[in-house]
mmCIF file of C-alpha atoms in Angstrom:
data_model
loop_
_atom_site.group_PDB
_atom_site.id
_atom_site.type_symbol
_atom_site.label_atom_id
_atom_site.label_comp_id
_atom_site.label_asym_id
_atom_site.label_seq_id
_atom_site.Cartn_x
_atom_site.Cartn_y
_atom_site.Cartn_z
ATOM 1 C CA MET I 300 -26.683 43.050 -38.064
ATOM 2 C CA SER I 301 -28.891 43.510 -35.107
ATOM 3 C CA ALA I 302 -28.347 41.600 -31.755
ATOM 4 C CA ASP I 303 -31.379 39.471 -32.209
ATOM 5 C CA SER I 304 -30.663 38.616 -35.992
ATOM 6 C CA ARG I 305 -29.883 35.013 -36.612
ATOM 7 C CA LEU I 306 -28.233 33.791 -39.843
ATOM 8 C CA GLU I 307 -29.931 30.597 -40.891
ATOM 9 C CA LEU I 308 -28.436 27.691 -42.998
ATOM 10 C CA ARG I 309 -31.587 27.992 -45.170
ATOM 11 C CA GLN I 310 -30.629 31.555 -46.098
ATOM 12 C CA LEU I 311 -27.132 30.469 -47.021
ATOM 13 C CA ARG I 312 -28.426 27.581 -49.040
ATOM 14 C CA TYR I 313 -30.707 29.987 -51.006
ATOM 15 C CA PHE I 314 -27.938 32.443 -51.477
ATOM 16 C CA VAL I 315 -25.509 29.779 -52.825
ATOM 17 C CA ALA I 316 -28.176 28.476 -55.260
ATOM 18 C CA VAL I 317 -28.649 31.958 -56.711
ATOM 19 C CA ALA I 318 -24.950 32.631 -56.835
ATOM 20 C CA GLU I 319 -24.090 29.286 -58.536
ATOM 21 C CA GLU I 320 -27.078 29.532 -60.984
ATOM 22 C CA LYS I 321 -26.668 33.296 -61.603
ATOM 23 C CA HIS I 322 -30.522 33.292 -62.119
ATOM 24 C CA PHE I 323 -33.356 33.484 -59.626
ATOM 25 C CA GLY I 324 -35.672 31.337 -61.757
ATOM 26 C CA ARG I 325 -33.281 28.465 -62.179
ATOM 27 C CA ALA I 326 -32.324 28.680 -58.561
ATOM 28 C CA ALA I 327 -35.924 28.411 -57.575
ATOM 29 C CA ILE I 328 -36.360 25.359 -59.661
ATOM 30 C CA ARG I 329 -33.221 23.820 -58.118
ATOM 31 C CA LEU I 330 -34.662 24.460 -54.644
ATOM 32 C CA HIS I 331 -38.023 23.170 -55.491
ATOM 33 C CA MET I 332 -39.733 26.367 -54.700
ATOM 34 C CA THR I 333 -41.344 29.411 -56.385
ATOM 35 C CA GLN I 334 -39.266 32.555 -57.243
ATOM 36 C CA PRO I 335 -41.105 35.139 -54.991
ATOM 37 C CA PRO I 336 -40.203 33.537 -51.540
ATOM 38 C CA LEU I 337 -36.721 32.986 -52.769
ATOM 39 C CA SER I 338 -36.300 36.680 -53.774
ATOM 40 C CA GLN I 339 -37.783 37.700 -50.374
ATOM 41 C CA THR I 340 -35.402 35.496 -48.493
ATOM 42 C CA ILE I 341 -32.402 36.968 -50.401
ATOM 43 C CA GLN I 342 -33.671 40.471 -49.736
ATOM 44 C CA ALA I 343 -34.055 39.702 -45.984
ATOM 45 C CA LEU I 344 -30.445 38.239 -45.934
ATOM 46 C CA GLU I 345 -29.082 41.435 -47.565
ATOM 47 C CA GLU I 346 -30.998 43.634 -45.028
ATOM 48 C CA MET I 347 -29.559 41.534 -42.239
ATOM 49 C CA LEU I 348 -26.027 41.778 -43.450
ATOM 50 C CA GLY I 349 -26.400 45.517 -44.387
ATOM 51 C CA THR I 350 -25.093 45.162 -47.841
ATOM 52 C CA PRO I 351 -26.244 43.999 -51.343
ATOM 53 C CA LEU I 352 -25.121 40.511 -52.336
ATOM 54 C CA PHE I 353 -26.350 40.657 -55.956
ATOM 55 C CA ALA I 354 -26.334 43.279 -58.595
ATOM 56 C CA ARG I 355 -29.642 42.673 -60.461
ATOM 57 C CA THR I 356 -30.697 43.631 -63.988
ATOM 58 C CA LYS I 357 -33.710 42.393 -65.944
ATOM 59 C CA ARG I 358 -31.629 39.771 -67.728
ATOM 60 C CA SER I 359 -28.742 38.879 -65.308
ATOM 61 C CA VAL I 360 -27.652 38.469 -61.640
ATOM 62 C CA ALA I 361 -24.055 39.062 -60.716
ATOM 63 C CA LEU I 362 -22.358 38.917 -57.307
ATOM 64 C CA THR I 363 -21.278 42.139 -55.630
ATOM 65 C CA PRO I 364 -17.873 42.273 -53.971
ATOM 66 C CA ALA I 365 -19.668 41.345 -50.636
ATOM 67 C CA GLY I 366 -21.382 38.431 -52.375
ATOM 68 C CA MET I 367 -18.176 37.119 -53.850
ATOM 69 C CA ALA I 368 -16.571 37.200 -50.368
ATOM 70 C CA LEU I 369 -19.478 35.466 -48.775
ATOM 71 C CA LEU I 370 -19.835 32.624 -51.367
ATOM 72 C CA PRO I 371 -16.886 30.468 -50.504
ATOM 73 C CA GLU I 372 -17.584 30.657 -46.782
ATOM 74 C CA ALA I 373 -21.208 29.926 -47.252
ATOM 75 C CA GLN I 374 -20.348 26.874 -49.392
ATOM 76 C CA ARG I 375 -17.918 25.709 -46.648
ATOM 77 C CA LEU I 376 -20.443 26.050 -43.885
ATOM 78 C CA LEU I 377 -23.043 24.145 -45.813
ATOM 79 C CA GLN I 378 -20.607 21.422 -46.566
ATOM 80 C CA GLN I 379 -19.741 21.154 -42.796
ATOM 81 C CA ALA I 380 -23.363 21.173 -41.782
ATOM 82 C CA SER I 381 -24.137 18.350 -44.204
ATOM 83 C CA ALA I 382 -21.389 16.325 -42.636
ATOM 84 C CA LEU I 383 -22.742 16.757 -39.046
ATOM 85 C CA PRO I 384 -25.206 13.854 -39.024
ATOM 86 C CA ASP I 385 -22.534 11.447 -40.110
ATOM 87 C CA LEU I 386 -20.096 12.906 -37.558
ATOM 88 C CA ALA I 387 -22.668 12.462 -34.774
ATOM 89 C CA ARG I 388 -23.327 8.833 -35.907
ATOM 90 C CA ARG I 389 -19.623 7.982 -35.989
ATOM 91 C CA ALA I 390 -19.138 9.543 -32.557
ATOM 92 C CA ALA I 391 -22.021 7.654 -31.064
ATOM 93 C CA SER I 392 -20.790 4.313 -32.507
ATOM 94 C CA GLY I 393 -17.159 5.025 -31.430
ATOM 95 C CA ALA I 394 -15.886 5.298 -34.952
ATOM 96 C CA SER I 395 -14.503 8.794 -34.091
ATOM 97 C CA GLY I 396 -13.398 10.599 -30.893
ATOM 98 C CA LEU I 397 -10.424 10.130 -28.468
ATOM 99 C CA LEU I 398 -9.133 7.021 -26.707
ATOM 100 C CA SER I 399 -6.727 7.639 -23.841
ATOM 101 C CA LEU I 400 -4.666 4.478 -23.298
ATOM 102 C CA SER I 401 -1.803 3.848 -20.903
ATOM 103 C CA PHE I 402 0.504 0.956 -20.985
ATOM 104 C CA ILE I 403 3.432 -0.612 -19.066
ATOM 105 C CA SER I 404 6.692 -0.657 -20.809
ATOM 106 C CA THR I 405 6.645 -4.457 -21.332
ATOM 107 C CA ALA I 406 3.431 -4.142 -23.387
ATOM 108 C CA ASP I 407 5.364 -2.054 -25.947
ATOM 109 C CA TYR I 408 7.263 -5.281 -26.889
ATOM 110 C CA SER I 409 4.285 -7.625 -26.898
ATOM 111 C CA ILE I 410 0.560 -6.793 -27.217
ATOM 112 C CA LEU I 411 0.520 -3.024 -27.641
ATOM 113 C CA PRO I 412 1.766 -2.781 -31.356
ATOM 114 C CA PRO I 413 -0.652 -5.275 -32.829
ATOM 115 C CA LEU I 414 -3.637 -3.866 -30.826
ATOM 116 C CA LEU I 415 -2.924 -0.347 -32.098
ATOM 117 C CA GLN I 416 -2.433 -1.588 -35.590
ATOM 118 C CA GLN I 417 -5.760 -3.407 -35.590
ATOM 119 C CA PHE I 418 -7.639 -0.505 -33.989
ATOM 120 C CA ARG I 419 -6.276 2.094 -36.308
ATOM 121 C CA ALA I 420 -7.225 -0.081 -39.331
ATOM 122 C CA ARG I 421 -10.722 -0.390 -38.096
ATOM 123 C CA TYR I 422 -11.200 3.086 -36.692
ATOM 124 C CA PRO I 423 -8.843 5.427 -38.550
ATOM 125 C CA GLN I 424 -10.665 8.598 -37.412
ATOM 126 C CA VAL I 425 -10.123 7.806 -33.704
ATOM 127 C CA GLN I 426 -7.344 9.813 -32.102
ATOM 128 C CA ILE I 427 -5.261 7.747 -29.660
ATOM 129 C CA ASP I 428 -3.587 9.421 -26.627
ATOM 130 C CA LEU I 429 -0.810 6.941 -25.567
ATOM 131 C CA ARG I 430 0.938 7.318 -22.127
ATOM 132 C CA GLU I 431 3.609 4.962 -20.745
ATOM 133 C CA ALA I 432 3.028 4.496 -17.092
ATOM 134 C CA THR I 433 3.709 1.946 -14.335
ATOM 135 C CA THR I 434 0.846 -0.138 -12.992
ATOM 136 C CA ASP I 435 0.411 1.870 -9.825
ATOM 137 C CA VAL I 436 0.200 5.110 -11.713
ATOM 138 C CA GLN I 437 -2.319 3.655 -14.156
ATOM 139 C CA LEU I 438 -4.603 2.389 -11.369
ATOM 140 C CA GLU I 439 -4.650 5.842 -9.913
ATOM 141 C CA ASP I 440 -5.369 7.438 -13.238
ATOM 142 C CA LEU I 441 -8.177 4.981 -13.811
ATOM 143 C CA MET I 442 -9.823 5.671 -10.522
ATOM 144 C CA GLN I 443 -9.655 9.351 -11.102
ATOM 145 C CA GLY I 444 -10.980 9.037 -14.676
ATOM 146 C CA LYS I 445 -7.845 10.506 -16.226
ATOM 147 C CA ILE I 446 -7.482 7.605 -18.820
ATOM 148 C CA ASP I 447 -9.956 5.335 -20.556
ATOM 149 C CA ALA I 448 -8.075 2.090 -20.224
ATOM 150 C CA GLY I 449 -4.708 0.732 -19.248
ATOM 151 C CA LEU I 450 -2.512 -2.283 -20.181
ATOM 152 C CA LEU I 451 -1.103 -3.283 -16.725
ATOM 153 C CA LEU I 452 -0.058 -6.122 -14.497
ATOM 154 C CA PRO I 453 -2.829 -7.756 -12.266
ATOM 155 C CA PRO I 454 -4.102 -8.222 -9.716
ATOM 156 C CA LEU I 455 -6.319 -5.206 -9.135
ATOM 157 C CA PRO I 456 -6.164 -3.928 -5.538
ATOM 158 C CA ASP I 457 -9.300 -4.409 -3.480
ATOM 159 C CA LYS I 458 -10.119 -0.725 -3.573
ATOM 160 C CA ALA I 459 -10.054 -0.776 -7.345
ATOM 161 C CA GLN I 460 -12.040 -3.925 -7.984
ATOM 162 C CA SER I 461 -15.402 -2.286 -7.280
ATOM 163 C CA ALA I 462 -14.789 0.397 -9.922
ATOM 164 C CA LEU I 463 -12.734 -1.303 -12.556
ATOM 165 C CA ASP I 464 -13.113 -4.217 -14.884
ATOM 166 C CA TYR I 465 -10.249 -6.359 -16.110
ATOM 167 C CA LEU I 466 -9.512 -8.524 -19.140
ATOM 168 C CA PRO I 467 -6.402 -10.826 -19.325
ATOM 169 C CA LEU I 468 -4.649 -10.539 -22.658
ATOM 170 C CA LEU I 469 -1.195 -12.260 -22.456
ATOM 171 C CA SER I 470 0.515 -14.800 -20.284
ATOM 172 C CA GLU I 471 4.272 -15.386 -20.724
ATOM 173 C CA PRO I 472 7.089 -16.929 -18.785
ATOM 174 C CA LEU I 473 10.020 -15.076 -17.050
ATOM 175 C CA VAL I 474 13.364 -15.194 -18.720
ATOM 176 C CA ALA I 475 16.777 -14.080 -17.431
ATOM 177 C CA ALA I 476 18.434 -11.038 -18.858
ATOM 178 C CA ILE I 477 22.201 -11.369 -18.284
ATOM 179 C CA PRO I 478 25.379 -9.592 -19.297
ATOM 180 C CA SER I 479 26.751 -11.083 -22.530
ATOM 181 C CA GLY I 480 29.453 -13.742 -22.042
ATOM 182 C CA VAL I 481 28.453 -14.684 -18.492
ATOM 183 C CA VAL I 482 27.081 -17.925 -19.609
ATOM 184 C CA ARG I 483 28.057 -19.667 -22.819
ATOM 185 C CA GLY I 484 25.644 -21.303 -25.244
ATOM 186 C CA LYS I 485 21.945 -20.601 -25.755
ATOM 187 C CA ASN I 486 20.429 -23.319 -23.383
ATOM 188 C CA ALA I 487 18.158 -22.701 -20.366
ATOM 189 C CA ILE I 488 19.942 -21.745 -17.247
ATOM 190 C CA ALA I 489 19.361 -22.311 -13.525
ATOM 191 C CA LEU I 490 19.323 -19.247 -11.162
ATOM 192 C CA ARG I 491 21.916 -21.066 -9.037
ATOM 193 C CA SER I 492 24.309 -20.784 -11.897
ATOM 194 C CA ILE I 493 24.119 -16.954 -11.914
ATOM 195 C CA ARG I 494 23.622 -16.369 -8.187
ATOM 196 C CA GLU I 495 26.682 -14.238 -7.882
ATOM 197 C CA LEU I 496 25.115 -11.571 -10.187
ATOM 198 C CA PRO I 497 23.374 -8.717 -8.409
ATOM 199 C CA LEU I 498 19.617 -8.593 -9.199
ATOM 200 C CA ILE I 499 18.241 -5.525 -10.842
ATOM 201 C CA ILE I 500 14.596 -5.100 -10.125
ATOM 202 C CA PHE I 501 11.802 -2.383 -9.926
ATOM 203 C CA PRO I 502 10.516 -1.177 -6.554
ATOM 204 C CA ARG I 503 7.857 -3.251 -4.973
ATOM 205 C CA ARG I 504 5.321 -0.404 -4.724
ATOM 206 C CA ILE I 505 5.069 -0.359 -8.624
ATOM 207 C CA SER I 506 3.647 -3.898 -8.854
ATOM 208 C CA PRO I 507 3.815 -5.882 -5.649
ATOM 209 C CA ALA I 508 2.568 -9.176 -7.147
ATOM 210 C CA PHE I 509 5.147 -9.078 -9.966
ATOM 211 C CA HIS I 510 7.909 -8.104 -7.587
ATOM 212 C CA ASP I 511 7.055 -10.962 -5.278
ATOM 213 C CA THR I 512 6.866 -13.358 -8.092
ATOM 214 C CA ILE I 513 10.430 -12.694 -9.203
ATOM 215 C CA LEU I 514 11.690 -13.053 -5.597
ATOM 216 C CA SER I 515 9.793 -16.341 -5.280
ATOM 217 C CA CYS I 516 11.694 -17.762 -8.297
ATOM 218 C CA PHE I 517 15.031 -17.196 -6.298
ATOM 219 C CA ARG I 518 13.422 -18.645 -3.157
ATOM 220 C CA ASP I 519 12.275 -21.716 -5.020
ATOM 221 C CA ALA I 520 15.828 -22.120 -6.374
ATOM 222 C CA GLY I 521 17.228 -21.917 -2.958
ATOM 223 C CA VAL I 522 18.988 -18.630 -3.722
ATOM 224 C CA THR I 523 18.985 -15.395 -1.774
ATOM 225 C CA PRO I 524 19.368 -12.588 -4.364
ATOM 226 C CA ASP I 525 21.578 -9.615 -3.872
ATOM 227 C CA ILE I 526 19.524 -6.633 -5.018
ATOM 228 C CA GLY I 527 21.989 -4.296 -6.537
ATOM 229 C CA GLN I 528 19.898 -1.702 -8.291
ATOM 230 C CA GLU I 529 16.208 -0.698 -8.554
ATOM 231 C CA ALA I 530 14.780 0.956 -11.628
ATOM 232 C CA ILE I 531 11.254 1.837 -12.717
ATOM 233 C CA GLN I 532 11.276 1.332 -16.513
ATOM 234 C CA MET I 533 12.038 -1.951 -18.200
ATOM 235 C CA GLN I 534 14.266 -0.260 -20.699
ATOM 236 C CA THR I 535 16.396 1.114 -17.821
ATOM 237 C CA ILE I 536 16.626 -2.352 -16.230
ATOM 238 C CA VAL I 537 17.811 -3.786 -19.473
ATOM 239 C CA GLY I 538 20.188 -0.920 -19.947
ATOM 240 C CA LEU I 539 21.683 -1.638 -16.544
ATOM 241 C CA VAL I 540 22.246 -5.285 -17.525
ATOM 242 C CA SER I 541 23.889 -4.145 -20.655
ATOM 243 C CA ALA I 542 26.315 -2.029 -18.545
ATOM 244 C CA GLY I 543 27.251 -5.138 -16.591
ATOM 245 C CA MET I 544 25.541 -4.018 -13.403
ATOM 246 C CA GLY I 545 23.880 -7.357 -12.777
ATOM 247 C CA MET I 546 21.062 -9.555 -14.107
ATOM 248 C CA ALA I 547 17.202 -9.339 -14.155
ATOM 249 C CA LEU I 548 14.226 -11.505 -14.566
ATOM 250 C CA VAL I 549 11.906 -10.049 -17.242
ATOM 251 C CA PRO I 550 8.767 -11.239 -19.226
ATOM 252 C CA GLN I 551 9.685 -13.196 -22.342
ATOM 253 C CA SER I 552 8.540 -10.446 -24.688
ATOM 254 C CA VAL I 553 11.096 -8.107 -23.334
ATOM 255 C CA SER I 554 13.698 -10.183 -25.240
ATOM 256 C CA ASN I 555 12.406 -8.239 -28.360
ATOM 257 C CA LEU I 556 14.301 -5.332 -26.797
ATOM 258 C CA GLN I 557 17.768 -6.022 -28.184
ATOM 259 C CA ARG I 558 20.650 -4.229 -26.535
ATOM 260 C CA PRO I 559 24.374 -4.828 -27.084
ATOM 261 C CA GLY I 560 25.755 -6.619 -24.047
ATOM 262 C CA VAL I 561 22.555 -8.461 -23.070
ATOM 263 C CA ASP I 562 21.730 -12.150 -23.495
ATOM 264 C CA TYR I 563 18.294 -13.466 -22.795
ATOM 265 C CA ARG I 564 18.025 -17.084 -21.502
ATOM 266 C CA PRO I 565 15.114 -19.262 -20.581
ATOM 267 C CA LEU I 566 15.044 -20.631 -17.064
ATOM 268 C CA THR I 567 15.125 -24.227 -15.988
ATOM 269 C CA GLY I 568 12.539 -25.800 -13.816
ATOM 270 C CA LYS I 569 8.992 -24.499 -13.213
ATOM 271 C CA VAL I 570 8.831 -20.930 -14.344
ATOM 272 C CA PRO I 571 6.045 -18.715 -13.371
ATOM 273 C CA LEU I 572 3.912 -16.896 -15.850
ATOM 274 C CA ILE I 573 3.429 -13.238 -15.936
ATOM 275 C CA GLU I 574 0.016 -11.865 -17.073
ATOM 276 C CA THR I 575 -0.656 -8.633 -18.781
ATOM 277 C CA GLY I 576 -4.192 -7.351 -19.111
ATOM 278 C CA LEU I 577 -6.549 -4.465 -19.817
ATOM 279 C CA ALA I 578 -8.378 -2.547 -17.230
ATOM 280 C CA TRP I 579 -10.985 0.194 -17.572
ATOM 281 C CA ARG I 580 -13.641 1.943 -15.546
ATOM 282 C CA ARG I 581 -16.881 -0.101 -15.366
ATOM 283 C CA ASP I 582 -19.065 3.070 -15.507
ATOM 284 C CA SER I 583 -17.409 4.570 -18.464
ATOM 285 C CA ALA I 584 -19.859 5.768 -21.104
ATOM 286 C CA SER I 585 -17.217 6.375 -23.915
ATOM 287 C CA PRO I 586 -18.393 4.904 -27.216
ATOM 288 C CA VAL I 587 -14.759 4.835 -28.295
ATOM 289 C CA LEU I 588 -13.695 2.670 -25.350
ATOM 290 C CA ARG I 589 -16.601 0.261 -26.028
ATOM 291 C CA ALA I 590 -15.416 -0.017 -29.589
ATOM 292 C CA PHE I 591 -11.899 -0.751 -28.457
ATOM 293 C CA LEU I 592 -13.139 -3.334 -25.815
ATOM 294 C CA ASP I 593 -15.276 -5.010 -28.568
ATOM 295 C CA MET I 594 -12.222 -5.229 -30.803
ATOM 296 C CA VAL I 595 -10.055 -6.570 -27.974
ATOM 297 C CA ALA I 596 -12.600 -9.202 -26.941
ATOM 298 C CA THR I 597 -13.015 -10.468 -30.558
ATOM 299 C CA PRO I 598 -10.114 -12.643 -31.855
ATOM 300 C CA PRO I 599 -9.015 -11.522 -35.292
ATOM 301 C CA THR I 600 -10.212 -13.686 -38.126
#
């Protein structure tokens, strides 16, 4: 095949028609054309490939070994080509493609599973790249365009508000995670009653507002917490409680994370609410992200 030769889908379509019909006349009728230009196209294809594709007699047409090798590949290419318009339409509408979504660990016990279930049911051909990350890491990734969206803790820093949009999705109270047996019963407890337990908390840099909210609970209760351990992931914090290392204040949905040796108790008095929301780049042109945002903003019926 010469360097300037170009194999066309039209040639493959003509070739497949003749191969399947085993007759030039019937193939021409199938293609809604006359036989001479069909024969000329097949001859040109054979010259381009440098080998006969058909063994011709006055009464029959049979595939040569080269023709038999070419037929399944030509059929596959034509099938793929016919699917391209639908593929392009689906990509443009957000029905196919890739969604890169980060989430804080607490979302895994609350809003993430139903969101994923609903989105997969609606857009089964979208590939979802999930990444667990703390709020500070997500904000950095969003600003750099490394992810499409993130489930994180507000508020957005001033430097991010000009580039990101935010939608609140969940608001839930704090509860106490304490070692089993420290307090009897299942009733709400006051922080003063467990003030001797060291506090297990995440570093303030991860989510300053959430960190300060937890400490304000102790301040409002007239208690100065003894910070015993710091941990980044909520699973680790609950694991440390399970090991008897202290107590923690966690969003209510974390109580879905059942660990031996951990009791979850509501708190008495006025308990602050912890919000989780979705953030994304305002200038994103991703159709898949738009489809996800439309789903999130539309309550299920």
